[in-house]
GROMACS .gro file of C-alpha atoms in nm:
model
  295
    1MET     CA    1   0.006   0.003   0.030
    2ASN     CA    2   0.195   0.261  -0.102
    3TYR     CA    3  -0.086   0.559  -0.100
    4ILE     CA    4  -0.380   0.628   0.149
    5GLY     CA    5  -0.669   0.892   0.078
    6VAL     CA    6  -0.673   1.113   0.355
    7ASN     CA    7  -0.938   1.366   0.349
    8GLY     CA    8  -0.914   1.328  -0.031
    9VAL     CA    9  -0.577   1.427  -0.069
   10LEU     CA   10  -0.368   1.118  -0.193
   11THR     CA   11  -0.103   1.042   0.077
   12PRO     CA   12   0.221   0.873   0.050
   13SER     CA   13   0.109   0.582   0.341
   14ALA     CA   14   0.470   0.681   0.569
   15GLU     CA   15   0.275   1.013   0.563
   16ALA     CA   16  -0.089   0.952   0.626
   17VAL     CA   17  -0.175   1.024   0.983
   18ILE     CA   18  -0.417   1.194   1.219
   19SER     CA   19  -0.434   1.368   1.527
   20VAL     CA   20  -0.366   1.199   1.878
   21LEU     CA   21  -0.713   1.384   1.972
   22ASP     CA   22  -0.891   1.240   1.725
   23HIS     CA   23  -1.187   1.047   1.896
   24GLY     CA   24  -1.190   0.802   1.652
   25PHE     CA   25  -0.839   0.694   1.782
   26MET     CA   26  -0.912   0.774   2.160
   27TYR     CA   27  -1.282   0.604   2.205
   28GLY     CA   28  -1.318   0.381   1.882
   29MET     CA   29  -1.589   0.679   1.761
   30GLY     CA   30  -1.609   0.621   1.415
   31LEU     CA   31  -1.722   0.388   1.140
   32PHE     CA   32  -1.605   0.225   0.835
   33GLU     CA   33  -1.678   0.002   0.543
   34THR     CA   34  -1.512  -0.250   0.344
   35PHE     CA   35  -1.599  -0.334  -0.014
   36ARG     CA   36  -1.434  -0.421  -0.322
   37THR     CA   37  -1.420  -0.370  -0.690
   38TYR     CA   38  -1.481  -0.533  -1.021
   39GLN     CA   39  -1.300  -0.435  -1.353
   40GLY     CA   40  -1.206  -0.121  -1.118
   41ARG     CA   41  -1.589  -0.037  -1.026
   42PRO     CA   42  -1.665  -0.061  -0.661
   43PHE     CA   43  -1.979  -0.316  -0.599
   44LEU     CA   44  -2.272  -0.216  -0.429
   45LEU     CA   45  -2.117   0.127  -0.297
   46GLU     CA   46  -2.432   0.301  -0.306
   47ARG     CA   47  -2.577   0.022  -0.034
   48HIS     CA   48  -2.253   0.052   0.133
   49LEU     CA   49  -2.250   0.442   0.180
   50GLU     CA   50  -2.650   0.436   0.273
   51ARG     CA   51  -2.552   0.225   0.541
   52LEU     CA   52  -2.220   0.465   0.624
   53ARG     CA   53  -2.417   0.783   0.650
   54GLY     CA   54  -2.669   0.633   0.867
   55GLY     CA   55  -2.474   0.534   1.110
   56CYS     CA   56  -2.279   0.872   1.118
   57LEU     CA   57  -2.615   1.035   1.114
   58GLU     CA   58  -2.706   0.868   1.440
   59LEU     CA   59  -2.353   0.917   1.635
   60GLY     CA   60  -2.405   1.281   1.535
   61ILE     CA   61  -2.098   1.254   1.277
   62ARG     CA   62  -2.154   1.491   1.013
   63TYR     CA   63  -2.044   1.285   0.725
   64ASP     CA   64  -2.148   1.336   0.333
   65THR     CA   65  -1.994   1.267   0.014
   66ARG     CA   66  -2.129   1.269  -0.359
   67GLU     CA   67  -2.090   0.928  -0.468
   68GLU     CA   68  -1.950   1.034  -0.807
   69LEU     CA   69  -1.624   1.211  -0.602
   70LEU     CA   70  -1.557   0.881  -0.395
   71ARG     CA   71  -1.576   0.644  -0.720
   72LEU     CA   72  -1.294   0.890  -0.874
   73GLU     CA   73  -1.108   0.925  -0.567
   74ILE     CA   74  -1.094   0.521  -0.536
   75ALA     CA   75  -1.020   0.490  -0.930
   76GLN     CA   76  -0.741   0.758  -0.804
   77LEU     CA   77  -0.622   0.516  -0.540
   78LEU     CA   78  -0.604   0.195  -0.760
   79GLN     CA   79  -0.437   0.375  -1.013
   80ALA     CA   80  -0.163   0.507  -0.771
   81ASN     CA   81  -0.123   0.177  -0.650
   82GLU     CA   82  -0.065   0.017  -0.947
   83LEU     CA   83  -0.378  -0.240  -0.922
   84ARG     CA   84  -0.679  -0.290  -1.107
   85ASP     CA   85  -0.883  -0.415  -0.871
   86GLY     CA   86  -0.879  -0.413  -0.512
   87TYR     CA   87  -0.997  -0.439  -0.107
   88ILE     CA   88  -1.100  -0.092  -0.015
   89ARG     CA   89  -1.168  -0.009   0.337
   90LEU     CA   90  -1.331   0.332   0.390
   91THR     CA   91  -1.346   0.489   0.735
   92VAL     CA   92  -1.501   0.799   0.898
   93SER     CA   93  -1.342   0.850   1.234
   94ALA     CA   94  -1.528   1.143   1.438
   95GLY     CA   95  -1.227   1.432   1.434
   96THR     CA   96  -1.081   1.578   1.704
   97GLY     CA   97  -1.229   1.684   2.014
   98PRO     CA   98  -1.137   1.768   2.362
   99LEU     CA   99  -1.064   1.476   2.643
  100GLY     CA  100  -1.386   1.371   2.766
  101LEU     CA  101  -1.714   1.251   2.573
  102PRO     CA  102  -1.901   1.562   2.417
  103PRO     CA  103  -2.283   1.533   2.344
  104GLU     CA  104  -2.256   1.755   2.050
  105ASP     CA  105  -2.183   1.650   1.697
  106TYR     CA  106  -1.876   1.583   1.559
  107THR     CA  107  -1.835   1.846   1.242
  108GLU     CA  108  -1.500   1.772   1.094
  109PRO     CA  109  -1.446   1.423   1.078
  110SER     CA  110  -1.160   1.234   0.922
  111VAL     CA  111  -1.198   1.027   0.606
  112ILE     CA  112  -0.959   0.754   0.498
  113ILE     CA  113  -0.945   0.525   0.245
  114TYR     CA  114  -0.730   0.276   0.191
  115VAL     CA  115  -0.662   0.014  -0.061
  116LYS     CA  116  -0.498  -0.296  -0.097
  117SER     CA  117  -0.453  -0.610  -0.373
  118LEU     CA  118  -0.764  -0.869  -0.313
  119PRO     CA  119  -0.655  -1.205  -0.171
  120GLU     CA  120  -0.588  -1.465  -0.427
  121TYR     CA  121  -0.873  -1.625  -0.624
  122ASP     CA  122  -0.842  -1.977  -0.500
  123SER     CA  123  -1.118  -2.186  -0.722
  124GLU     CA  124  -1.036  -2.501  -0.485
  125LEU     CA  125  -1.138  -2.328  -0.189
  126TYR     CA  126  -1.451  -2.209  -0.329
  127ALA     CA  127  -1.552  -2.597  -0.439
  128LYS     CA  128  -1.443  -2.764  -0.152
  129GLY     CA  129  -1.511  -2.526   0.138
  130LYS     CA  130  -1.365  -2.450   0.416
  131GLU     CA  131  -1.374  -2.503   0.784
  132LEU     CA  132  -1.618  -2.297   1.065
  133TRP     CA  133  -1.494  -2.340   1.457
  134CYS     CA  134  -1.772  -2.252   1.695
  135LEU     CA  135  -1.599  -2.021   1.981
  136THR     CA  136  -1.649  -1.942   2.306
  137THR     CA  137  -1.607  -1.586   2.300
  138PRO     CA  138  -1.938  -1.432   2.308
  139ARG     CA  139  -2.096  -1.192   2.049
  140ASN     CA  140  -2.133  -0.879   2.264
  141THR     CA  141  -2.440  -0.682   2.241
  142PRO     CA  142  -2.468  -0.384   2.025
  143GLU     CA  143  -2.386  -0.017   2.167
  144GLY     CA  144  -2.712   0.110   2.002
  145LYS     CA  145  -3.047  -0.033   1.835
  146ILE     CA  146  -2.817  -0.213   1.580
  147ARG     CA  147  -2.476  -0.299   1.520
  148HIS     CA  148  -2.273  -0.047   1.318
  149LYS     CA  149  -1.951  -0.153   1.152
  150SER     CA  150  -1.740   0.030   1.427
  151LEU     CA  151  -1.393   0.134   1.490
  152HIS     CA  152  -1.445  -0.030   1.866
  153TYR     CA  153  -1.349  -0.409   1.699
  154MET     CA  154  -1.242  -0.538   2.040
  155ASN     CA  155  -1.486  -0.818   2.052
  156ASN     CA  156  -1.345  -0.940   1.655
  157ILE     CA  157  -0.983  -0.928   1.781
  158LEU     CA  158  -1.044  -1.159   2.079
  159ALA     CA  159  -1.252  -1.374   1.877
  160LYS     CA  160  -0.957  -1.397   1.613
  161ARG     CA  161  -0.692  -1.440   1.896
  162GLU     CA  162  -0.925  -1.733   1.975
  163LEU     CA  163  -0.953  -1.886   1.649
  164ALA     CA  164  -0.570  -1.839   1.636
  165GLY     CA  165  -0.515  -2.076   1.953
  166LEU     CA  166  -0.724  -2.300   1.850
  167ILE     CA  167  -0.584  -2.384   1.513
  168ARG     CA  168  -0.224  -2.376   1.668
  169ASN     CA  169  -0.354  -2.667   1.858
  170SER     CA  170  -0.453  -2.886   1.585
  171TYR     CA  171  -0.402  -2.997   1.256
  172SER     CA  172  -0.663  -2.840   1.060
  173LYS     CA  173  -0.590  -2.686   0.693
  174GLY     CA  174  -0.639  -2.361   0.554
  175VAL     CA  175  -0.800  -2.075   0.717
  176PRO     CA  176  -1.066  -2.165   0.907
  177GLU     CA  177  -1.345  -1.876   1.013
  178GLY     CA  178  -1.501  -1.827   1.363
  179LEU     CA  179  -1.851  -1.891   1.435
  180LEU     CA  180  -1.934  -1.619   1.724
  181LEU     CA  181  -2.280  -1.739   1.942
  182THR     CA  182  -2.472  -1.501   2.151
  183ALA     CA  183  -2.478  -1.527   2.529
  184GLU     CA  184  -2.780  -1.670   2.526
  185GLY     CA  185  -2.646  -1.941   2.274
  186HIS     CA  186  -2.786  -1.892   1.958
  187LEU     CA  187  -2.626  -1.865   1.660
  188ALA     CA  188  -2.469  -1.521   1.561
  189GLU     CA  189  -2.218  -1.439   1.293
  190GLY     CA  190  -1.852  -1.555   1.204
  191ILE     CA  191  -1.572  -1.265   1.287
  192VAL     CA  192  -1.592  -1.156   0.958
  193SER     CA  193  -1.903  -1.277   0.791
  194ASN     CA  194  -2.272  -1.336   0.796
  195LEU     CA  195  -2.398  -1.689   0.838
  196PHE     CA  196  -2.641  -1.859   0.643
  197PHE     CA  197  -2.773  -2.261   0.621
  198VAL     CA  198  -3.009  -2.460   0.410
  199ARG     CA  199  -3.270  -2.718   0.532
  200GLY     CA  200  -3.517  -2.883   0.364
  201GLY     CA  201  -3.443  -2.667   0.037
  202LYS     CA  202  -3.504  -2.352   0.269
  203LEU     CA  203  -3.278  -2.051   0.346
  204PHE     CA  204  -3.202  -1.944   0.749
  205THR     CA  205  -2.988  -1.658   0.864
  206PRO     CA  206  -2.979  -1.540   1.218
  207GLU     CA  207  -3.176  -1.213   1.214
  208VAL     CA  208  -3.020  -0.910   1.295
  209GLY     CA  209  -3.177  -0.908   1.698
  210THR     CA  210  -2.906  -1.161   1.782
  211GLY     CA  211  -2.678  -0.867   1.755
  212ILE     CA  212  -2.510  -0.932   1.411
  213LEU     CA  213  -2.426  -0.625   1.155
  214PRO     CA  214  -2.719  -0.618   0.892
  215GLY     CA  215  -2.411  -0.710   0.637
  216ILE     CA  216  -2.451  -0.565   0.311
  217THR     CA  217  -2.347  -0.920   0.094
  218ARG     CA  218  -2.587  -1.060   0.357
  219SER     CA  219  -2.893  -0.856   0.222
  220PHE     CA  220  -2.806  -0.860  -0.115
  221VAL     CA  221  -2.803  -1.273  -0.092
  222MET     CA  222  -3.149  -1.240   0.044
  223GLU     CA  223  -3.290  -1.030  -0.243
  224LEU     CA  224  -3.080  -1.308  -0.500
  225ALA     CA  225  -3.303  -1.589  -0.293
  226GLU     CA  226  -3.611  -1.404  -0.352
  227HIS     CA  227  -3.594  -1.380  -0.688
  228GLN     CA  228  -3.481  -1.728  -0.772
  229GLY     CA  229  -3.819  -1.826  -0.591
  230LEU     CA  230  -3.630  -1.934  -0.282
  231GLN     CA  231  -3.753  -1.938   0.019
  232TYR     CA  232  -3.577  -1.774   0.338
  233GLU     CA  233  -3.638  -1.647   0.711
  234GLU     CA  234  -3.463  -1.486   0.947
  235GLY     CA  235  -3.454  -1.576   1.327
  236ARG     CA  236  -3.255  -1.760   1.647
  237TYR     CA  237  -3.118  -2.079   1.571
  238THR     CA  238  -2.888  -2.312   1.743
  239TRP     CA  239  -2.554  -2.511   1.664
  240ASP     CA  240  -2.740  -2.847   1.715
  241GLU     CA  241  -2.973  -2.681   1.372
  242LEU     CA  242  -2.665  -2.587   1.210
  243VAL     CA  243  -2.490  -2.910   1.266
  244ALA     CA  244  -2.763  -3.071   1.075
  245ALA     CA  245  -2.763  -2.851   0.811
  246GLU     CA  246  -2.757  -2.981   0.424
  247GLU     CA  247  -2.539  -2.665   0.320
  248ILE     CA  248  -2.364  -2.387   0.506
  249PHE     CA  249  -2.206  -2.046   0.361
  250LEU     CA  250  -2.034  -1.764   0.488
  251THR     CA  251  -2.108  -1.399   0.321
  252ASN     CA  252  -1.919  -1.069   0.327
  253SER     CA  253  -1.800  -0.818   0.046
  254ILE     CA  254  -1.478  -0.937  -0.024
  255GLN     CA  255  -1.528  -1.347  -0.019
  256GLU     CA  256  -1.856  -1.333  -0.182
  257LEU     CA  257  -2.051  -1.632  -0.067
  258MET     CA  258  -1.791  -1.914   0.077
  259PRO     CA  259  -1.924  -2.263   0.122
  260VAL     CA  260  -1.831  -2.465   0.499
  261THR     CA  261  -1.808  -2.815   0.437
  262THR     CA  262  -1.623  -2.878   0.808
  263LEU     CA  263  -1.805  -2.788   1.134
  264VAL     CA  264  -1.576  -2.799   1.441
  265GLY     CA  265  -1.775  -2.743   1.789
  266GLN     CA  266  -1.626  -2.617   2.123
  267GLU     CA  267  -1.561  -2.981   2.236
  268GLY     CA  268  -1.334  -3.009   1.912
  269LEU     CA  269  -1.555  -3.295   1.761
  270ARG     CA  270  -1.557  -3.229   1.387
  271TYR     CA  271  -1.872  -3.251   1.163
  272SER     CA  272  -1.935  -3.294   0.789
  273VAL     CA  273  -2.149  -3.081   0.619
  274GLY     CA  274  -2.308  -3.217   0.292
  275ASP     CA  275  -2.121  -3.433   0.069
  276GLY     CA  276  -1.782  -3.222   0.131
  277ARG     CA  277  -1.819  -2.966  -0.171
  278ILE     CA  278  -1.979  -2.652  -0.239
  279GLY     CA  279  -2.418  -2.718  -0.187
  280PRO     CA  280  -2.667  -2.673  -0.538
  281ILE     CA  281  -2.822  -2.396  -0.363
  282THR     CA  282  -2.480  -2.216  -0.264
  283GLU     CA  283  -2.342  -2.252  -0.579
  284MET     CA  284  -2.646  -2.107  -0.756
  285LEU     CA  285  -2.625  -1.810  -0.551
  286LEU     CA  286  -2.311  -1.743  -0.608
  287ASP     CA  287  -2.330  -1.760  -0.987
  288SER     CA  288  -2.610  -1.515  -0.942
  289TYR     CA  289  -2.382  -1.319  -0.757
  290ARG     CA  290  -2.135  -1.271  -0.935
  291SER     CA  291  -2.323  -1.218  -1.237
  292CYS     CA  292  -2.450  -0.954  -1.093
  293THR     CA  293  -2.078  -0.789  -1.041
  294GLY     CA  294  -2.026  -0.819  -1.431
  295ILE     CA  295  -1.767  -1.079  -1.413
   0.00000   0.00000   0.00000
């Protein structure tokens, strides 16, 4: 990463800084979005911006931007970093303020855009799927009415550290994802993904009331399912229901739809999902998703 966008200015990464008085640094006050480009075009950018603007409005962070200007800045960043496509992180930090918790709005937020190369595409991984480990770290409850994609990411980091420790002491191959449950024991979401599973030809996903992030890819996949005439349900589900699933997949903006073919419980027991390959409904939805990206 050679260049970062800082408040609309292409900045060498070694020179990209924000104030130590920025409340994003001091209190985790800020939001971010991650998405990727296809053939240089950010996918579902308008939806990411809508979520970001709504979150900033609720937090009293006065952020707005024209979508056309953001697209231009992303294109310039890709070119400066010699990338055709990239993994984009758009961060809005609250901006500077006094020591303490002010009730007033933040009027001058810091806006930072990072770009890096996308992970190398692994066709075998999308065919054979990955492992999903059930963690003991619980999904914490949202700070407000719904979970925002906030700069306060400690719950996810603790979960990632737990998963790393489990992997070190196992014979696991590849890079598994970790699954967080609610304090009541219901399925929530992955460390960096939303969860779906299939039973009886019907799609299930944990409801937003479990404290999950209402993911952009998650909602888009539900729209695709409806368009395909596939029934789906949002609700509260248990680990045992997941173990009995015919298909499981994870969603996020970078990985798209990632099949899961092995579950690992908290006690270390392993469970196979389906026949060990991407299931037909997952494959149908993945194909539909990719057709919308233009690839």
